[in-house]
Amino acid sequence: MPAYRDLIYDVKGHVAVITLNRPDALNAWHRGMNEELRQAATEIDNDPNVRVVIITGAGEKSFSSGIDLKKIASGELFITGPGIRDYYDGIRKLREVFSMYEKLAVPVIAAINGYCLGGGLELALACDVRLAVESSVFSLPEVQLGIIPDLGGCQRLPRAVGIGKAKELIYTGKRIDAAEALRIGLIQHVYPREKLMEEAFKMANQIAGYNPVVVQAAKRACNVAMSYPLEIGLNFETTSSAFTMNDTKHGPRPFPIK
């Protein structure tokens, strides 16, 4: 297992837990944390025991406040040169890490325990399901800093909340609370702080208890729905269903009725 400094990586049963571990900096991320997120995604991808991932933040204030502006001010830049190509490549390498979590074979749950700003929100948007504490705050404030949300925010936020609401949030950089985030579909559930991880594990363990071949096929089919026309998605879904039924050998199990 790789050594981690700015993340805590733990596997409990079939659930991998990634904790962004810079609470004194509100779990703001920088080059080192970004590379550790890459390492963790690779480790999960290579571990067939892991069936679900939970990402959360250390401490009680923040999931992640986004990129660490103090690190940038001190000279830690993600861009290696002055040209447009240098900027493009630097940004691409950053957002590719977030895309790794979206593309993981297994479902990823964001357990948002406070501030979820900028790149922190863009990371959460790359997760499959988002849970949050009541005191969470959400924003993409990049336009206020003279840039655009460039780690997937302009693409994934419209898919989560609709184009009009996404444009409003991006253009204004306004902050919204957990109740508003739930109302617009940015998150799926809101919990008291003491219940967040309990509920995240409850969901994760429920998912992990199902046939992983079927769950992972469902994730792939849902991801296709966000990127391709309906007919292509329907054909992909049908093909995936045929392959997963064949894999289970006995066909679908009876629905549990309570």
PDB file of C-alpha atoms in Angstrom:
ATOM      1  CA  MET A   1       0.000   0.000   0.000  1.00  0.00           C
ATOM      2  CA  PRO A   2       1.419   3.441  -0.908  1.00  0.00           C
ATOM      3  CA  ALA A   3       2.261   5.830   1.919  1.00  0.00           C
ATOM      4  CA  TYR A   4      -0.160   8.724   2.289  1.00  0.00           C
ATOM      5  CA  ARG A   5       0.488  12.065   3.925  1.00  0.00           C
ATOM      6  CA  ASP A   6      -2.511  14.259   3.102  1.00  0.00           C
ATOM      7  CA  LEU A   7      -5.054  11.442   2.828  1.00  0.00           C
ATOM      8  CA  ILE A   8      -6.157   8.668   5.125  1.00  0.00           C
ATOM      9  CA  TYR A   9      -6.908   5.509   3.158  1.00  0.00           C
ATOM     10  CA  ASP A  10      -8.649   2.632   4.876  1.00  0.00           C
ATOM     11  CA  VAL A  11     -10.631  -0.405   3.777  1.00  0.00           C
ATOM     12  CA  LYS A  12     -13.400  -1.692   6.016  1.00  0.00           C
ATOM     13  CA  GLY A  13     -14.866  -4.887   4.654  1.00  0.00           C
ATOM     14  CA  HIS A  14     -15.727  -4.112   1.045  1.00  0.00           C
ATOM     15  CA  VAL A  15     -15.765  -0.325   1.577  1.00  0.00           C
ATOM     16  CA  ALA A  16     -12.726   1.901   0.939  1.00  0.00           C
ATOM     17  CA  VAL A  17     -12.725   5.182   2.865  1.00  0.00           C
ATOM     18  CA  ILE A  18     -10.684   8.150   1.648  1.00  0.00           C
ATOM     19  CA  THR A  19     -10.396  11.022   4.118  1.00  0.00           C
ATOM     20  CA  LEU A  20      -8.975  14.328   2.897  1.00  0.00           C
ATOM     21  CA  ASN A  21      -6.639  14.984   5.798  1.00  0.00           C
ATOM     22  CA  ARG A  22      -5.652  18.640   6.035  1.00  0.00           C
ATOM     23  CA  PRO A  23      -8.206  19.879   8.572  1.00  0.00           C
ATOM     24  CA  ASP A  24      -6.097  22.902   9.595  1.00  0.00           C
ATOM     25  CA  ALA A  25      -6.346  24.075   5.969  1.00  0.00           C
ATOM     26  CA  LEU A  26     -10.045  23.117   5.658  1.00  0.00           C
ATOM     27  CA  ASN A  27      -8.856  20.132   3.596  1.00  0.00           C
ATOM     28  CA  ALA A  28      -7.774  22.397   0.756  1.00  0.00           C
ATOM     29  CA  TRP A  29      -5.929  20.374  -1.817  1.00  0.00           C
ATOM     30  CA  HIS A  30      -2.596  20.967  -3.508  1.00  0.00           C
ATOM     31  CA  ARG A  31      -0.191  19.090  -5.742  1.00  0.00           C
ATOM     32  CA  GLY A  32       0.667  16.457  -3.124  1.00  0.00           C
ATOM     33  CA  MET A  33      -2.950  15.705  -2.231  1.00  0.00           C
ATOM     34  CA  ASN A  34      -3.865  15.556  -5.895  1.00  0.00           C
ATOM     35  CA  GLU A  35      -1.217  12.917  -6.527  1.00  0.00           C
ATOM     36  CA  GLU A  36      -2.363  10.967  -3.489  1.00  0.00           C
ATOM     37  CA  LEU A  37      -5.930  11.021  -4.810  1.00  0.00           C
ATOM     38  CA  ARG A  38      -4.533   9.578  -8.028  1.00  0.00           C
ATOM     39  CA  GLN A  39      -2.696   6.856  -6.093  1.00  0.00           C
ATOM     40  CA  ALA A  40      -5.793   5.971  -4.089  1.00  0.00           C
ATOM     41  CA  ALA A  41      -7.938   5.697  -7.219  1.00  0.00           C
ATOM     42  CA  THR A  42      -5.355   3.400  -8.797  1.00  0.00           C
ATOM     43  CA  GLU A  43      -5.215   1.276  -5.652  1.00  0.00           C
ATOM     44  CA  ILE A  44      -9.004   0.937  -5.588  1.00  0.00           C
ATOM     45  CA  ASP A  45      -9.067   0.060  -9.271  1.00  0.00           C
ATOM     46  CA  ASN A  46      -6.615  -2.770  -8.631  1.00  0.00           C
ATOM     47  CA  ASP A  47      -8.364  -4.167  -5.537  1.00  0.00           C
ATOM     48  CA  PRO A  48     -11.282  -6.491  -6.384  1.00  0.00           C
ATOM     49  CA  ASN A  49     -12.207  -6.601  -2.687  1.00  0.00           C
ATOM     50  CA  VAL A  50     -13.364  -2.957  -2.819  1.00  0.00           C
ATOM     51  CA  ARG A  51     -16.974  -2.644  -3.930  1.00  0.00           C
ATOM     52  CA  VAL A  52     -17.829   0.900  -2.769  1.00  0.00           C
ATOM     53  CA  VAL A  53     -15.824   4.043  -1.938  1.00  0.00           C
ATOM     54  CA  ILE A  54     -16.633   6.793   0.560  1.00  0.00           C
ATOM     55  CA  ILE A  55     -14.813  10.145   0.323  1.00  0.00           C
ATOM     56  CA  THR A  56     -15.017  12.554   3.251  1.00  0.00           C
ATOM     57  CA  GLY A  57     -13.000  15.274   4.973  1.00  0.00           C
ATOM     58  CA  ALA A  58     -11.121  15.263   8.276  1.00  0.00           C
ATOM     59  CA  GLY A  59     -12.397  17.470  11.089  1.00  0.00           C
ATOM     60  CA  GLU A  60     -15.811  19.019  11.564  1.00  0.00           C
ATOM     61  CA  LYS A  61     -15.607  22.090   9.339  1.00  0.00           C
ATOM     62  CA  SER A  62     -14.859  21.093   5.801  1.00  0.00           C
ATOM     63  CA  PHE A  63     -15.114  18.419   3.135  1.00  0.00           C
ATOM     64  CA  SER A  64     -12.749  20.538   1.051  1.00  0.00           C
ATOM     65  CA  SER A  65     -12.455  24.291   0.579  1.00  0.00           C
ATOM     66  CA  GLY A  66     -10.944  23.775  -2.879  1.00  0.00           C
ATOM     67  CA  ILE A  67      -7.469  24.518  -4.104  1.00  0.00           C
ATOM     68  CA  ASP A  68      -5.000  25.801  -1.505  1.00  0.00           C
ATOM     69  CA  LEU A  69      -4.470  29.433  -2.515  1.00  0.00           C
ATOM     70  CA  LYS A  70      -1.701  29.840   0.088  1.00  0.00           C
ATOM     71  CA  LYS A  71       0.276  27.067  -1.593  1.00  0.00           C
ATOM     72  CA  ILE A  72      -0.171  28.763  -4.959  1.00  0.00           C
ATOM     73  CA  ALA A  73       0.886  32.119  -3.505  1.00  0.00           C
ATOM     74  CA  SER A  74       4.041  30.474  -2.156  1.00  0.00           C
ATOM     75  CA  GLY A  75       4.960  29.204  -5.617  1.00  0.00           C
ATOM     76  CA  GLU A  76       3.452  25.729  -5.789  1.00  0.00           C
ATOM     77  CA  LEU A  77       1.915  25.928  -9.239  1.00  0.00           C
ATOM     78  CA  PHE A  78       0.209  23.221 -11.231  1.00  0.00           C
ATOM     79  CA  ILE A  79       1.194  24.993 -14.467  1.00  0.00           C
ATOM     80  CA  THR A  80       4.719  24.321 -15.729  1.00  0.00           C
ATOM     81  CA  GLY A  81       5.096  27.091 -18.304  1.00  0.00           C
ATOM     82  CA  PRO A  82       3.686  30.373 -19.636  1.00  0.00           C
ATOM     83  CA  GLY A  83       1.957  29.130 -22.783  1.00  0.00           C
ATOM     84  CA  ILE A  84      -1.652  28.200 -23.419  1.00  0.00           C
ATOM     85  CA  ARG A  85      -0.585  24.580 -23.946  1.00  0.00           C
ATOM     86  CA  ASP A  86       1.123  24.619 -20.525  1.00  0.00           C
ATOM     87  CA  TYR A  87      -2.048  25.887 -18.893  1.00  0.00           C
ATOM     88  CA  TYR A  88      -4.181  23.352 -20.768  1.00  0.00           C
ATOM     89  CA  ASP A  89      -1.970  20.420 -19.813  1.00  0.00           C
ATOM     90  CA  GLY A  90      -1.758  21.505 -16.182  1.00  0.00           C
ATOM     91  CA  ILE A  91      -5.521  21.820 -15.807  1.00  0.00           C
ATOM     92  CA  ARG A  92      -6.129  18.590 -17.722  1.00  0.00           C
ATOM     93  CA  LYS A  93      -3.876  16.622 -15.369  1.00  0.00           C
ATOM     94  CA  LEU A  94      -5.754  17.982 -12.375  1.00  0.00           C
ATOM     95  CA  ARG A  95      -9.251  17.259 -13.630  1.00  0.00           C
ATOM     96  CA  GLU A  96      -8.236  13.813 -14.871  1.00  0.00           C
ATOM     97  CA  VAL A  97      -7.798  12.805 -11.224  1.00  0.00           C
ATOM     98  CA  PHE A  98     -11.409  13.770 -10.477  1.00  0.00           C
ATOM     99  CA  SER A  99     -12.533  11.875 -13.572  1.00  0.00           C
ATOM    100  CA  MET A 100     -10.776   8.774 -12.242  1.00  0.00           C
ATOM    101  CA  TYR A 101     -13.343   8.619  -9.435  1.00  0.00           C
ATOM    102  CA  GLU A 102     -16.246   9.111 -11.821  1.00  0.00           C
ATOM    103  CA  LYS A 103     -14.866   6.285 -13.974  1.00  0.00           C
ATOM    104  CA  LEU A 104     -14.046   3.876 -11.152  1.00  0.00           C
ATOM    105  CA  ALA A 105     -15.843   0.590 -11.668  1.00  0.00           C
ATOM    106  CA  VAL A 106     -17.337   0.832  -8.174  1.00  0.00           C
ATOM    107  CA  PRO A 107     -19.805   3.432  -6.824  1.00  0.00           C
ATOM    108  CA  VAL A 108     -18.349   6.428  -4.990  1.00  0.00           C
ATOM    109  CA  ILE A 109     -20.217   8.221  -2.185  1.00  0.00           C
ATOM    110  CA  ALA A 110     -19.228  11.742  -1.097  1.00  0.00           C
ATOM    111  CA  ALA A 111     -19.879  12.246   2.635  1.00  0.00           C
ATOM    112  CA  ILE A 112     -19.752  16.042   2.794  1.00  0.00           C
ATOM    113  CA  ASN A 113     -19.055  17.220   6.325  1.00  0.00           C
ATOM    114  CA  GLY A 114     -18.874  21.010   5.930  1.00  0.00           C
ATOM    115  CA  TYR A 115     -17.507  23.482   3.394  1.00  0.00           C
ATOM    116  CA  CYS A 116     -17.619  22.103  -0.137  1.00  0.00           C
ATOM    117  CA  LEU A 117     -16.186  24.864  -2.288  1.00  0.00           C
ATOM    118  CA  GLY A 118     -14.510  25.208  -5.665  1.00  0.00           C
ATOM    119  CA  GLY A 119     -12.442  22.138  -6.443  1.00  0.00           C
ATOM    120  CA  GLY A 120     -13.956  20.434  -3.410  1.00  0.00           C
ATOM    121  CA  LEU A 121     -17.395  20.663  -4.987  1.00  0.00           C
ATOM    122  CA  GLU A 122     -15.982  19.578  -8.333  1.00  0.00           C
ATOM    123  CA  LEU A 123     -14.571  16.464  -6.654  1.00  0.00           C
ATOM    124  CA  ALA A 124     -17.937  15.775  -5.024  1.00  0.00           C
ATOM    125  CA  LEU A 125     -19.662  16.189  -8.404  1.00  0.00           C
ATOM    126  CA  ALA A 126     -17.458  13.399  -9.767  1.00  0.00           C
ATOM    127  CA  CYS A 127     -18.913  11.058  -7.120  1.00  0.00           C
ATOM    128  CA  ASP A 128     -22.026   8.981  -7.768  1.00  0.00           C
ATOM    129  CA  VAL A 129     -23.995   9.987  -4.659  1.00  0.00           C
ATOM    130  CA  ARG A 130     -23.600  13.009  -2.367  1.00  0.00           C
ATOM    131  CA  LEU A 131     -24.629  13.040   1.296  1.00  0.00           C
ATOM    132  CA  ALA A 132     -24.114  16.097   3.495  1.00  0.00           C
ATOM    133  CA  VAL A 133     -24.403  17.421   7.030  1.00  0.00           C
ATOM    134  CA  GLU A 134     -26.933  20.127   7.772  1.00  0.00           C
ATOM    135  CA  SER A 135     -24.248  22.812   8.135  1.00  0.00           C
ATOM    136  CA  SER A 136     -22.631  22.163   4.742  1.00  0.00           C
ATOM    137  CA  VAL A 137     -21.999  25.096   2.404  1.00  0.00           C
ATOM    138  CA  PHE A 138     -21.616  24.757  -1.367  1.00  0.00           C
ATOM    139  CA  SER A 139     -20.153  27.125  -3.944  1.00  0.00           C
ATOM    140  CA  LEU A 140     -18.158  27.402  -7.152  1.00  0.00           C
ATOM    141  CA  PRO A 141     -16.557  30.814  -6.476  1.00  0.00           C
ATOM    142  CA  GLU A 142     -14.010  30.708  -9.309  1.00  0.00           C
ATOM    143  CA  VAL A 143     -15.432  33.642 -11.300  1.00  0.00           C
ATOM    144  CA  GLN A 144     -14.818  35.830  -8.256  1.00  0.00           C
ATOM    145  CA  LEU A 145     -11.137  34.899  -8.566  1.00  0.00           C
ATOM    146  CA  GLY A 146     -10.964  35.658 -12.271  1.00  0.00           C
ATOM    147  CA  ILE A 147     -11.124  32.070 -13.579  1.00  0.00           C
ATOM    148  CA  ILE A 148     -13.841  29.593 -14.485  1.00  0.00           C
ATOM    149  CA  PRO A 149     -14.603  26.300 -12.743  1.00  0.00           C
ATOM    150  CA  ASP A 150     -12.186  24.204 -14.770  1.00  0.00           C
ATOM    151  CA  LEU A 151     -12.073  20.827 -13.031  1.00  0.00           C
ATOM    152  CA  GLY A 152     -15.416  19.641 -14.366  1.00  0.00           C
ATOM    153  CA  GLY A 153     -17.734  22.129 -12.663  1.00  0.00           C
ATOM    154  CA  CYS A 154     -19.101  23.640 -15.863  1.00  0.00           C
ATOM    155  CA  GLN A 155     -19.857  20.133 -17.171  1.00  0.00           C
ATOM    156  CA  ARG A 156     -21.037  18.172 -14.139  1.00  0.00           C
ATOM    157  CA  LEU A 157     -23.011  20.845 -12.280  1.00  0.00           C
ATOM    158  CA  PRO A 158     -25.514  21.320 -15.175  1.00  0.00           C
ATOM    159  CA  ARG A 159     -25.974  17.548 -15.288  1.00  0.00           C
ATOM    160  CA  ALA A 160     -26.725  17.515 -11.558  1.00  0.00           C
ATOM    161  CA  VAL A 161     -29.008  20.538 -11.161  1.00  0.00           C
ATOM    162  CA  GLY A 162     -30.025  21.637 -14.660  1.00  0.00           C
ATOM    163  CA  ILE A 163     -28.482  24.235 -16.912  1.00  0.00           C
ATOM    164  CA  GLY A 164     -30.291  27.326 -15.589  1.00  0.00           C
ATOM    165  CA  LYS A 165     -29.489  26.767 -11.916  1.00  0.00           C
ATOM    166  CA  ALA A 166     -25.934  25.739 -12.783  1.00  0.00           C
ATOM    167  CA  LYS A 167     -25.360  28.943 -14.742  1.00  0.00           C
ATOM    168  CA  GLU A 168     -26.721  31.021 -11.871  1.00  0.00           C
ATOM    169  CA  LEU A 169     -24.405  29.359  -9.352  1.00  0.00           C
ATOM    170  CA  ILE A 170     -21.373  29.550 -11.637  1.00  0.00           C
ATOM    171  CA  TYR A 171     -21.900  33.122 -12.857  1.00  0.00           C
ATOM    172  CA  THR A 172     -22.520  34.527  -9.361  1.00  0.00           C
ATOM    173  CA  GLY A 173     -20.289  32.264  -7.264  1.00  0.00           C
ATOM    174  CA  LYS A 174     -23.014  32.405  -4.604  1.00  0.00           C
ATOM    175  CA  ARG A 175     -23.013  30.064  -1.632  1.00  0.00           C
ATOM    176  CA  ILE A 176     -25.942  27.799  -0.863  1.00  0.00           C
ATOM    177  CA  ASP A 177     -26.717  25.757   2.231  1.00  0.00           C
ATOM    178  CA  ALA A 178     -27.507  22.067   2.489  1.00  0.00           C
ATOM    179  CA  ALA A 179     -31.267  22.602   2.390  1.00  0.00           C
ATOM    180  CA  GLU A 180     -31.020  24.459  -0.937  1.00  0.00           C
ATOM    181  CA  ALA A 181     -28.522  21.937  -2.296  1.00  0.00           C
ATOM    182  CA  LEU A 182     -30.985  19.160  -1.496  1.00  0.00           C
ATOM    183  CA  ARG A 183     -33.881  21.061  -3.065  1.00  0.00           C
ATOM    184  CA  ILE A 184     -32.090  21.522  -6.385  1.00  0.00           C
ATOM    185  CA  GLY A 185     -30.725  17.969  -6.513  1.00  0.00           C
ATOM    186  CA  LEU A 186     -27.066  18.781  -5.914  1.00  0.00           C
ATOM    187  CA  ILE A 187     -27.066  16.362  -2.973  1.00  0.00           C
ATOM    188  CA  GLN A 188     -29.300  13.391  -2.260  1.00  0.00           C
ATOM    189  CA  HIS A 189     -29.604  13.383   1.553  1.00  0.00           C
ATOM    190  CA  VAL A 190     -28.949  15.690   4.533  1.00  0.00           C
ATOM    191  CA  TYR A 191     -28.116  14.342   7.989  1.00  0.00           C
ATOM    192  CA  PRO A 192     -27.157  15.642  11.428  1.00  0.00           C
ATOM    193  CA  ARG A 193     -23.377  15.665  11.763  1.00  0.00           C
ATOM    194  CA  GLU A 194     -23.280  12.685  14.121  1.00  0.00           C
ATOM    195  CA  LYS A 195     -25.246  10.575  11.606  1.00  0.00           C
ATOM    196  CA  LEU A 196     -23.350  11.347   8.391  1.00  0.00           C
ATOM    197  CA  MET A 197     -20.766   8.564   8.381  1.00  0.00           C
ATOM    198  CA  GLU A 198     -23.210   6.083   9.875  1.00  0.00           C
ATOM    199  CA  GLU A 199     -25.592   6.721   7.007  1.00  0.00           C
ATOM    200  CA  ALA A 200     -22.783   6.713   4.445  1.00  0.00           C
ATOM    201  CA  PHE A 201     -21.656   3.288   5.659  1.00  0.00           C
ATOM    202  CA  LYS A 202     -25.233   2.042   5.758  1.00  0.00           C
ATOM    203  CA  MET A 203     -25.665   2.932   2.082  1.00  0.00           C
ATOM    204  CA  ALA A 204     -22.204   1.652   1.149  1.00  0.00           C
ATOM    205  CA  ASN A 205     -22.689  -1.692   2.875  1.00  0.00           C
ATOM    206  CA  GLN A 206     -26.098  -2.136   1.310  1.00  0.00           C
ATOM    207  CA  ILE A 207     -24.613  -1.610  -2.155  1.00  0.00           C
ATOM    208  CA  ALA A 208     -21.604  -3.791  -1.332  1.00  0.00           C
ATOM    209  CA  GLY A 209     -23.963  -6.628  -0.391  1.00  0.00           C
ATOM    210  CA  TYR A 210     -25.257  -6.935  -3.951  1.00  0.00           C
ATOM    211  CA  ASN A 211     -23.570  -8.715  -6.853  1.00  0.00           C
ATOM    212  CA  PRO A 212     -20.666  -6.396  -7.747  1.00  0.00           C
ATOM    213  CA  VAL A 213     -20.856  -7.370 -11.418  1.00  0.00           C
ATOM    214  CA  VAL A 214     -24.428  -6.097 -11.569  1.00  0.00           C
ATOM    215  CA  VAL A 215     -23.778  -2.920  -9.557  1.00  0.00           C
ATOM    216  CA  GLN A 216     -20.780  -2.014 -11.680  1.00  0.00           C
ATOM    217  CA  ALA A 217     -22.692  -2.665 -14.895  1.00  0.00           C
ATOM    218  CA  ALA A 218     -25.439  -0.358 -13.640  1.00  0.00           C
ATOM    219  CA  LYS A 219     -22.877   2.377 -12.939  1.00  0.00           C
ATOM    220  CA  ARG A 220     -21.430   2.088 -16.433  1.00  0.00           C
ATOM    221  CA  ALA A 221     -24.905   2.256 -17.967  1.00  0.00           C
ATOM    222  CA  CYS A 222     -25.816   5.344 -15.923  1.00  0.00           C
ATOM    223  CA  ASN A 223     -22.560   7.059 -16.921  1.00  0.00           C
ATOM    224  CA  VAL A 224     -23.270   6.338 -20.585  1.00  0.00           C
ATOM    225  CA  ALA A 225     -26.670   8.009 -20.152  1.00  0.00           C
ATOM    226  CA  MET A 226     -24.926  11.289 -19.280  1.00  0.00           C
ATOM    227  CA  SER A 227     -22.716  11.335 -22.367  1.00  0.00           C
ATOM    228  CA  TYR A 228     -24.515   9.696 -25.284  1.00  0.00           C
ATOM    229  CA  PRO A 229     -27.870   9.920 -27.104  1.00  0.00           C
ATOM    230  CA  LEU A 230     -30.773   7.873 -25.757  1.00  0.00           C
ATOM    231  CA  GLU A 231     -30.657   5.136 -28.392  1.00  0.00           C
ATOM    232  CA  ILE A 232     -26.974   4.430 -27.759  1.00  0.00           C
ATOM    233  CA  GLY A 233     -27.641   4.362 -24.023  1.00  0.00           C
ATOM    234  CA  LEU A 234     -30.563   1.977 -24.430  1.00  0.00           C
ATOM    235  CA  ASN A 235     -28.481  -0.412 -26.538  1.00  0.00           C
ATOM    236  CA  PHE A 236     -25.632  -0.253 -24.033  1.00  0.00           C
ATOM    237  CA  GLU A 237     -28.061  -0.926 -21.181  1.00  0.00           C
ATOM    238  CA  THR A 238     -29.555  -3.942 -22.976  1.00  0.00           C
ATOM    239  CA  THR A 239     -26.126  -5.359 -23.775  1.00  0.00           C
ATOM    240  CA  SER A 240     -24.991  -4.864 -20.187  1.00  0.00           C
ATOM    241  CA  SER A 241     -28.118  -6.610 -18.903  1.00  0.00           C
ATOM    242  CA  ALA A 242     -27.534  -9.595 -21.170  1.00  0.00           C
ATOM    243  CA  PHE A 243     -23.918  -9.941 -20.067  1.00  0.00           C
ATOM    244  CA  THR A 244     -24.682  -9.589 -16.355  1.00  0.00           C
ATOM    245  CA  MET A 245     -27.513 -12.138 -16.490  1.00  0.00           C
ATOM    246  CA  ASN A 246     -25.147 -14.523 -18.214  1.00  0.00           C
ATOM    247  CA  ASP A 247     -22.524 -13.869 -15.526  1.00  0.00           C
ATOM    248  CA  THR A 248     -24.922 -14.713 -12.686  1.00  0.00           C
ATOM    249  CA  LYS A 249     -25.751 -17.988 -14.504  1.00  0.00           C
ATOM    250  CA  HIS A 250     -29.052 -18.367 -12.696  1.00  0.00           C
ATOM    251  CA  GLY A 251     -30.726 -15.218 -13.941  1.00  0.00           C
ATOM    252  CA  PRO A 252     -32.083 -12.471 -11.702  1.00  0.00           C
ATOM    253  CA  ARG A 253     -32.864 -13.223  -8.060  1.00  0.00           C
ATOM    254  CA  PRO A 254     -36.435 -12.759  -6.782  1.00  0.00           C
ATOM    255  CA  PHE A 255     -37.222  -9.277  -5.520  1.00  0.00           C
ATOM    256  CA  PRO A 256     -37.091  -9.079  -1.727  1.00  0.00           C
ATOM    257  CA  ILE A 257     -40.598  -8.308  -0.447  1.00  0.00           C
ATOM    258  CA  LYS A 258     -41.100  -7.082   3.086  1.00  0.00           C
TER     259      LYS A 258
END
